[in-house]
Tab-separated table of C-alpha atoms in Angstrom:
chain	number	residue	atom	x	y	z
A	274	MET	CA	5.059	-8.718	-10.293
A	275	ASN	CA	6.034	-5.882	-12.714
A	276	ASP	CA	7.993	-3.079	-11.171
A	277	ALA	CA	6.547	0.363	-11.825
A	278	ARG	CA	8.438	2.219	-14.426
A	279	HIS	CA	10.015	5.662	-14.208
A	280	THR	CA	8.430	7.776	-17.254
A	281	THR	CA	8.372	11.211	-18.626
A	282	ASP	CA	5.419	13.368	-18.099
A	283	LEU	CA	3.957	12.267	-21.455
A	284	ASP	CA	4.564	8.756	-20.789
A	285	VAL	CA	2.758	8.790	-17.708
A	286	LYS	CA	-0.198	10.486	-19.155
A	287	THR	CA	-0.575	8.098	-21.998
A	288	ASP	CA	0.684	4.790	-20.342
A	289	SER	CA	-2.385	2.383	-20.122
A	290	THR	CA	-0.657	0.258	-17.417
A	291	TYR	CA	-1.910	2.894	-14.920
A	292	CYS	CA	-5.440	2.970	-13.714
A	293	LEU	CA	-5.157	5.922	-11.398
A	294	GLU	CA	-2.715	8.889	-11.659
A	295	THR	CA	-2.354	12.365	-10.083
A	296	GLN	CA	-0.415	15.087	-11.331
A	297	GLY	CA	0.583	18.097	-9.071
A	298	LEU	CA	-2.562	17.387	-6.842
A	299	GLY	CA	-3.247	19.877	-3.964
A	300	LYS	CA	-6.079	20.726	-1.786
A	301	GLN	CA	-6.024	23.702	0.763
A	302	TYR	CA	-8.559	24.453	3.311
A	303	LYS	CA	-8.374	28.222	4.228
A	304	ASN	CA	-4.807	28.400	5.611
A	305	TYR	CA	-4.317	24.532	5.864
A	306	LYS	CA	-2.616	22.802	3.035
A	307	ALA	CA	-3.668	19.152	3.096
A	308	LEU	CA	-2.106	18.151	-0.334
A	309	SER	CA	0.545	19.781	-2.022
A	310	GLY	CA	1.770	18.780	-5.594
A	311	LEU	CA	1.189	15.123	-4.948
A	312	ASN	CA	2.009	12.688	-7.999
A	313	LEU	CA	0.768	9.242	-7.728
A	314	HIS	CA	0.857	6.302	-10.187
A	315	VAL	CA	-1.182	2.866	-9.391
A	316	PRO	CA	-0.611	0.205	-11.893
A	317	ARG	CA	-3.287	-1.940	-13.066
A	318	GLY	CA	-3.549	-5.355	-10.992
A	319	ALA	CA	-1.627	-3.711	-8.136
A	320	ILE	CA	-2.097	-3.821	-4.162
A	321	TYR	CA	-0.889	-0.142	-3.743
A	322	GLY	CA	-0.152	0.842	-0.093
A	323	LEU	CA	-0.446	4.335	0.657
A	324	VAL	CA	1.789	4.832	3.681
A	325	GLY	CA	1.743	8.098	5.861
A	326	GLN	CA	1.253	9.059	9.481
A	327	ASN	CA	-2.203	10.528	10.578
A	328	GLY	CA	-2.675	13.993	8.993
A	329	ALA	CA	-0.228	13.118	6.074
A	330	GLY	CA	-3.216	13.638	3.797
A	331	LYS	CA	-4.150	10.147	2.751
A	332	THR	CA	-7.874	10.539	3.642
A	333	THR	CA	-7.815	13.798	1.783
A	334	LEU	CA	-6.356	12.334	-1.219
A	335	LEU	CA	-9.156	9.356	-1.286
A	336	ARG	CA	-11.744	11.803	-0.712
A	337	LEU	CA	-10.673	13.777	-3.682
A	338	LEU	CA	-10.367	10.561	-5.920
A	339	CYS	CA	-13.860	9.707	-4.852
A	340	GLY	CA	-15.141	12.930	-6.036
A	341	LEU	CA	-16.350	13.857	-2.633
A	342	GLN	CA	-14.124	17.091	-2.691
A	343	THR	CA	-12.600	18.938	-5.457
A	344	PRO	CA	-8.974	19.616	-6.061
A	345	THR	CA	-7.535	23.194	-5.528
A	346	MET	CA	-4.778	22.500	-7.749
A	347	GLY	CA	-3.366	19.924	-10.099
A	348	THR	CA	-5.334	16.881	-11.870
A	349	TYR	CA	-6.102	13.103	-11.494
A	350	THR	CA	-7.006	10.400	-14.103
A	351	LEU	CA	-9.113	7.462	-13.749
A	352	TYR	CA	-8.299	4.845	-16.593
A	353	GLY	CA	-7.058	7.864	-18.733
A	354	ILE	CA	-9.987	10.229	-18.114
A	355	PRO	CA	-9.204	13.434	-16.501
A	356	HIS	CA	-11.299	14.417	-13.553
A	357	THR	CA	-12.136	17.657	-15.476
A	358	SER	CA	-13.879	15.726	-18.002
A	359	PRO	CA	-17.725	15.078	-17.853
A	360	ALA	CA	-17.071	11.613	-18.756
A	361	ILE	CA	-15.343	11.021	-15.053
A	362	HIS	CA	-18.802	10.242	-13.776
A	363	GLU	CA	-19.252	7.353	-16.003
A	364	VAL	CA	-15.626	5.953	-15.414
A	365	ARG	CA	-15.960	6.504	-11.665
A	366	LYS	CA	-18.614	3.788	-11.471
A	367	ARG	CA	-15.597	1.376	-11.971
A	368	MET	CA	-14.428	2.379	-8.638
A	369	GLY	CA	-15.515	1.245	-5.192
A	370	ALA	CA	-14.415	2.864	-2.062
A	371	VAL	CA	-14.521	2.896	1.759
A	372	VAL	CA	-13.422	6.056	3.127
A	373	GLU	CA	-12.994	6.862	6.772
A	374	THR	CA	-16.170	4.743	8.266
A	375	PRO	CA	-18.529	2.523	6.304
A	376	ALA	CA	-21.764	4.193	5.467
A	377	LEU	CA	-23.873	1.497	6.932
A	378	LEU	CA	-27.748	1.458	8.235
A	379	PRO	CA	-27.317	-0.003	11.630
A	380	GLY	CA	-31.126	-1.051	11.747
A	381	MET	CA	-30.953	-3.228	8.792
A	382	THR	CA	-29.219	-6.582	8.118
A	383	ALA	CA	-26.417	-7.218	5.998
A	384	ARG	CA	-28.578	-8.073	3.221
A	385	GLU	CA	-30.907	-5.196	3.454
A	386	ASN	CA	-27.913	-2.909	3.410
A	387	LEU	CA	-26.520	-4.408	0.071
A	388	GLU	CA	-30.141	-4.446	-1.204
A	389	GLN	CA	-30.246	-0.571	-0.358
A	390	GLN	CA	-26.801	-0.096	-1.970
A	391	TYR	CA	-28.275	-1.865	-5.241
A	392	ARG	CA	-31.202	0.629	-5.710
A	393	ILE	CA	-28.878	3.581	-4.981
A	394	LEU	CA	-26.657	2.470	-7.951
A	395	GLY	CA	-29.639	1.769	-10.077
A	396	ILE	CA	-28.814	-2.228	-10.392
A	397	PRO	CA	-32.152	-3.691	-11.496
A	398	SER	CA	-31.328	-7.006	-10.549
A	399	LEU	CA	-30.455	-8.517	-7.053
A	400	ALA	CA	-28.317	-11.161	-8.775
A	401	GLY	CA	-24.742	-11.431	-7.269
A	402	MET	CA	-25.860	-10.226	-4.017
A	403	GLU	CA	-25.627	-13.662	-2.262
A	404	GLU	CA	-22.380	-14.164	-3.918
A	405	LEU	CA	-21.009	-10.914	-2.426
A	406	LEU	CA	-22.395	-11.816	1.224
A	407	THR	CA	-20.638	-15.168	0.877
A	408	LEU	CA	-17.388	-13.377	-0.451
A	409	VAL	CA	-17.056	-11.429	2.768
A	410	GLY	CA	-18.179	-13.827	5.141
A	411	LEU	CA	-21.644	-12.686	5.949
A	412	ALA	CA	-24.073	-15.204	4.426
A	413	ASP	CA	-24.983	-16.568	7.661
A	414	THR	CA	-25.781	-13.562	9.636
A	415	GLY	CA	-29.495	-13.829	8.767
A	416	LYS	CA	-31.719	-11.222	10.360
A	417	LYS	CA	-28.910	-9.900	12.768
A	418	LYS	CA	-28.783	-6.154	12.678
A	419	VAL	CA	-25.645	-4.235	11.668
A	420	ARG	CA	-25.745	-2.332	15.229
A	421	ALA	CA	-25.065	-5.789	16.763
A	422	PHE	CA	-22.018	-6.625	14.317
A	423	SER	CA	-18.384	-6.560	15.522
A	424	LEU	CA	-16.246	-3.931	14.039
A	425	GLY	CA	-14.421	-6.397	11.652
A	426	MET	CA	-18.103	-7.519	10.329
A	427	ARG	CA	-18.779	-3.923	9.691
A	428	GLN	CA	-15.549	-3.545	7.769
A	429	ARG	CA	-16.368	-6.456	5.522
A	430	LEU	CA	-19.883	-5.327	4.986
A	431	GLY	CA	-18.484	-1.954	3.887
A	432	ILE	CA	-16.216	-3.797	1.664
A	433	ALA	CA	-19.247	-5.608	0.128
A	434	LEU	CA	-21.004	-2.474	-0.255
A	435	ALA	CA	-18.001	-1.034	-2.259
A	436	LEU	CA	-18.216	-4.065	-4.479
A	437	CYS	CA	-21.656	-3.427	-5.486
A	438	GLY	CA	-21.681	-2.640	-9.363
A	439	ASN	CA	-18.577	-5.007	-9.909
A	440	PRO	CA	-15.840	-2.246	-9.778
A	441	ASP	CA	-12.003	-3.209	-10.761
A	442	LEU	CA	-10.525	-0.645	-8.670
A	443	LEU	CA	-11.044	-0.644	-4.862
A	444	LEU	CA	-10.060	2.338	-2.436
A	445	LEU	CA	-9.796	1.418	1.160
A	446	ASP	CA	-9.010	3.939	4.009
A	447	GLU	CA	-7.261	2.250	6.987
A	448	PRO	CA	-9.308	-1.022	6.467
A	449	VAL	CA	-7.863	-2.797	9.603
A	450	ASN	CA	-7.632	0.128	12.090
A	451	GLY	CA	-9.056	-0.805	15.436
A	452	LEU	CA	-9.408	-4.635	14.660
A	453	ASP	CA	-8.447	-7.465	16.624
A	454	PRO	CA	-5.980	-10.054	15.233
A	455	GLN	CA	-8.618	-12.533	13.898
A	456	GLY	CA	-10.479	-9.222	12.055
A	457	ILE	CA	-7.078	-8.226	10.647
A	458	ILE	CA	-6.453	-11.589	9.216
A	459	GLU	CA	-10.004	-11.788	7.661
A	460	ILE	CA	-9.637	-8.428	6.016
A	461	ARG	CA	-5.987	-9.331	4.586
A	462	GLU	CA	-7.361	-12.766	3.153
A	463	LEU	CA	-10.242	-10.733	1.675
A	464	ILE	CA	-8.232	-8.167	0.090
A	465	LEU	CA	-5.650	-10.728	-1.365
A	466	GLN	CA	-8.545	-13.063	-2.763
A	467	LEU	CA	-10.187	-9.839	-4.541
A	468	ASN	CA	-6.902	-9.028	-6.123
A	469	ARG	CA	-5.912	-12.382	-7.192
A	470	ASP	CA	-9.390	-13.953	-8.165
A	471	ARG	CA	-11.301	-10.815	-9.198
A	472	HIS	CA	-8.127	-8.940	-10.567
A	473	ILE	CA	-9.445	-5.752	-8.577
A	474	THR	CA	-6.767	-3.056	-8.123
A	475	VAL	CA	-6.774	-2.211	-4.610
A	476	VAL	CA	-5.316	1.035	-2.928
A	477	ILE	CA	-5.092	0.684	0.813
A	478	SER	CA	-4.414	3.652	2.951
A	479	SER	CA	-2.518	2.914	6.559
A	480	HIS	CA	-0.159	3.543	9.145
A	481	ILE	CA	0.072	0.083	10.226
A	482	LEU	CA	3.169	-0.775	8.196
A	483	ASP	CA	3.916	-4.356	9.332
A	484	GLU	CA	0.467	-5.283	7.950
A	485	LEU	CA	0.620	-3.479	4.888
A	486	SER	CA	3.989	-5.365	4.095
A	487	ARG	CA	1.952	-8.645	3.992
A	488	LEU	CA	-0.265	-7.189	1.278
A	489	ALA	CA	1.157	-4.535	-0.977
A	490	THR	CA	2.837	-4.951	-4.186
A	491	HIS	CA	3.503	-1.067	-4.616
A	492	TYR	CA	3.954	1.586	-2.111
A	493	GLY	CA	3.516	5.278	-2.050
A	494	PHE	CA	5.084	7.200	0.890
A	495	ILE	CA	3.338	10.390	1.805
A	496	HIS	CA	4.339	12.980	4.322
A	497	HIS	CA	2.832	16.699	4.693
A	498	GLY	CA	0.510	16.135	1.605
A	499	THR	CA	3.545	15.374	-0.785
A	500	MET	CA	4.430	11.961	-2.170
A	501	LEU	CA	8.012	11.384	-0.926
A	502	LYS	CA	8.524	8.314	-2.881
A	503	GLU	CA	6.844	5.415	-5.073
A	504	ILE	CA	8.612	1.980	-4.901
A	505	THR	CA	7.732	-1.574	-5.761
A	506	ALA	CA	7.664	-4.122	-3.116
A	507	ARG	CA	10.478	-5.856	-4.677
A	508	GLU	CA	12.521	-2.657	-4.603
A	509	LEU	CA	11.672	-2.051	-1.210
A	510	GLU	CA	12.582	-5.480	-0.131
A	511	ALA	CA	16.064	-5.167	-1.635
A	512	ALA	CA	16.444	-1.825	0.282
A	513	CYS	CA	15.136	-3.441	3.559
A	514	ARG	CA	16.983	-6.829	3.064
A	515	LYS	CA	19.393	-8.505	5.762
A	516	CYS	CA	22.643	-6.978	6.174
A	517	VAL	CA	25.736	-7.433	8.053
A	518	ARG	CA	28.044	-4.515	8.487
A	519	LEU	CA	31.740	-5.723	8.858
A	520	THR	CA	35.006	-3.856	9.733
A	521	VAL	CA	38.233	-5.742	8.521
A	522	THR	CA	41.631	-5.133	8.064
A	523	SER	CA	41.295	-5.002	4.167
A	524	THR	CA	38.408	-4.583	2.325
A	525	SER	CA	40.112	-5.263	-0.996
A	526	ALA	CA	40.485	-8.801	0.539
A	527	LEU	CA	37.167	-9.095	1.657
A	528	SER	CA	35.945	-8.120	-1.987
A	529	ARG	CA	37.958	-10.941	-3.296
A	530	VAL	CA	36.583	-13.470	-0.991
A	531	CYS	CA	32.992	-12.522	-1.154
A	532	ASP	CA	33.445	-13.001	-5.059
A	533	GLY	CA	34.675	-16.360	-4.447
A	534	LEU	CA	31.929	-17.222	-1.999
A	535	GLY	CA	29.015	-15.621	-4.357
A	536	LEU	CA	28.279	-13.069	-1.478
A	537	ASP	CA	26.585	-9.439	-2.362
A	538	CYS	CA	29.185	-7.025	-0.796
A	539	GLU	CA	29.085	-3.414	-0.817
A	540	ILE	CA	32.304	-1.495	-0.016
A	541	ILE	CA	31.834	1.358	2.331
A	542	ASN	CA	35.397	2.459	3.021
A	543	ASP	CA	38.751	0.761	3.394
A	544	GLN	CA	37.842	-1.087	6.730
A	545	GLN	CA	34.119	-1.332	6.443
A	546	ALA	CA	31.625	-3.107	4.083
A	547	ASP	CA	27.965	-4.284	3.991
A	548	LEU	CA	27.185	-7.899	3.129
A	549	TYR	CA	23.620	-8.879	2.140
A	550	GLY	CA	21.676	-12.148	2.234
A	551	ASP	CA	22.614	-15.102	4.553
A	552	VAL	CA	26.266	-14.918	5.583
A	553	ASN	CA	28.074	-18.045	7.052
A	554	ILE	CA	30.342	-16.003	9.310
A	555	THR	CA	32.573	-19.279	10.029
A	556	LYS	CA	33.364	-19.727	6.390
A	557	LEU	CA	33.738	-16.446	5.587
A	558	THR	CA	36.258	-15.856	8.546
A	559	LEU	CA	38.115	-19.104	7.375
A	560	ALA	CA	38.196	-17.697	3.816
A	561	LEU	CA	39.488	-14.312	5.107
A	562	ALA	CA	42.442	-15.800	7.182
A	563	ARG	CA	43.937	-17.264	3.954
A	564	GLU	CA	44.032	-13.844	2.657
A	565	ASN	CA	45.658	-12.545	5.777
A	566	CYS	CA	42.510	-10.336	6.703
A	567	GLU	CA	41.010	-10.191	10.009
A	568	ILE	CA	37.403	-9.380	11.104
A	569	ARG	CA	37.445	-6.599	13.844
A	570	SER	CA	33.876	-6.560	14.294
A	571	PHE	CA	30.394	-7.284	12.754
A	572	HIS	CA	26.900	-6.495	13.442
A	573	GLU	CA	23.603	-7.473	11.850
A	574	HIS	CA	21.134	-4.974	10.465
A	575	ASP	CA	17.661	-5.688	9.032
A	576	GLU	CA	15.824	-2.660	8.349
A	577	SER	CA	12.176	-2.712	8.663
A	578	LEU	CA	9.576	-0.988	6.547
A	579	GLU	CA	9.001	1.135	9.643
A	580	ASN	CA	12.634	2.101	9.761
A	581	TYR	CA	12.518	2.776	6.055
A	582	TYR	CA	9.875	5.148	6.220
A	583	MET	CA	11.255	6.979	9.213
A	584	ASN	CA	14.599	7.347	7.384
A	585	LEU	CA	12.665	8.831	4.422
A	586	VAL	CA	10.648	11.383	6.347
A	587	GLY	CA	13.894	12.299	8.634
A	588	GLY	CA	12.677	10.897	11.788
A	589	ASP	CA	9.691	13.197	12.097
A	590	ARG	CA	7.522	11.219	14.091
A	591	HIS	CA	5.054	13.524	14.965
A	592	ALA	CA	4.152	15.038	11.563
């Protein structure tokens, strides 16, 4: 996985590694500002997790990108084409989306829903439709009407509709919200398969952070309509890695011992330090004793994605 680069504004606008970007994007409804100066960069081939609490602006952002609404400030580009260009309508065909709830026809079967979508998109041949149904696990639903589908089946059919036309960018708004554990696993495996086998870039908005951590290669943290931070999964893993906080009589002695044992040590002050990775406390204690250094206290700290996000937003749980 390639880490996202930090670039200048000029670099960002011309860098072809990004399939989707926003610059200062904003959306205001009368006195309510849903998005404010949001900057987003989605690399090609990524599974980009759009993280934010309910009301953070995730759905508004996706609606803007789909062309369902118009920004009140800023701009966005799809594959280098600005949203103000007449060509945006053509390039948007490379994108599929499920925003809020899937737009399904409940009185029709899964196959009939796909046939209808093919007609709407002007696709002359139904070739590939059976493959799509198989891909999302709905090939055996036969004459069963969508109104009798489970929520998970509806979500998978919604993704199938978004895949009509063979897009290479997929936007999914809370795709596992309300699903049971089996449904969550099915959607997760489907997203991973689409990314791995079809090389589809996926943007997923979610507030279920544990599930998102099983998928995402990149993250964007949104709060009150602004982008707080963009980070790769690799960078986030390093920020959330297992840590042991030690209080010792001498951090200089601790530093020497850690160098000898190959431990990653970050000195905080004269008596405290953080050790990262798997630490053998017995081996460490014996090595410190030979340096006349005592361990006064220690405790493990393993920051979760949820804790990372809450620290990022300053503990505001009710935004």
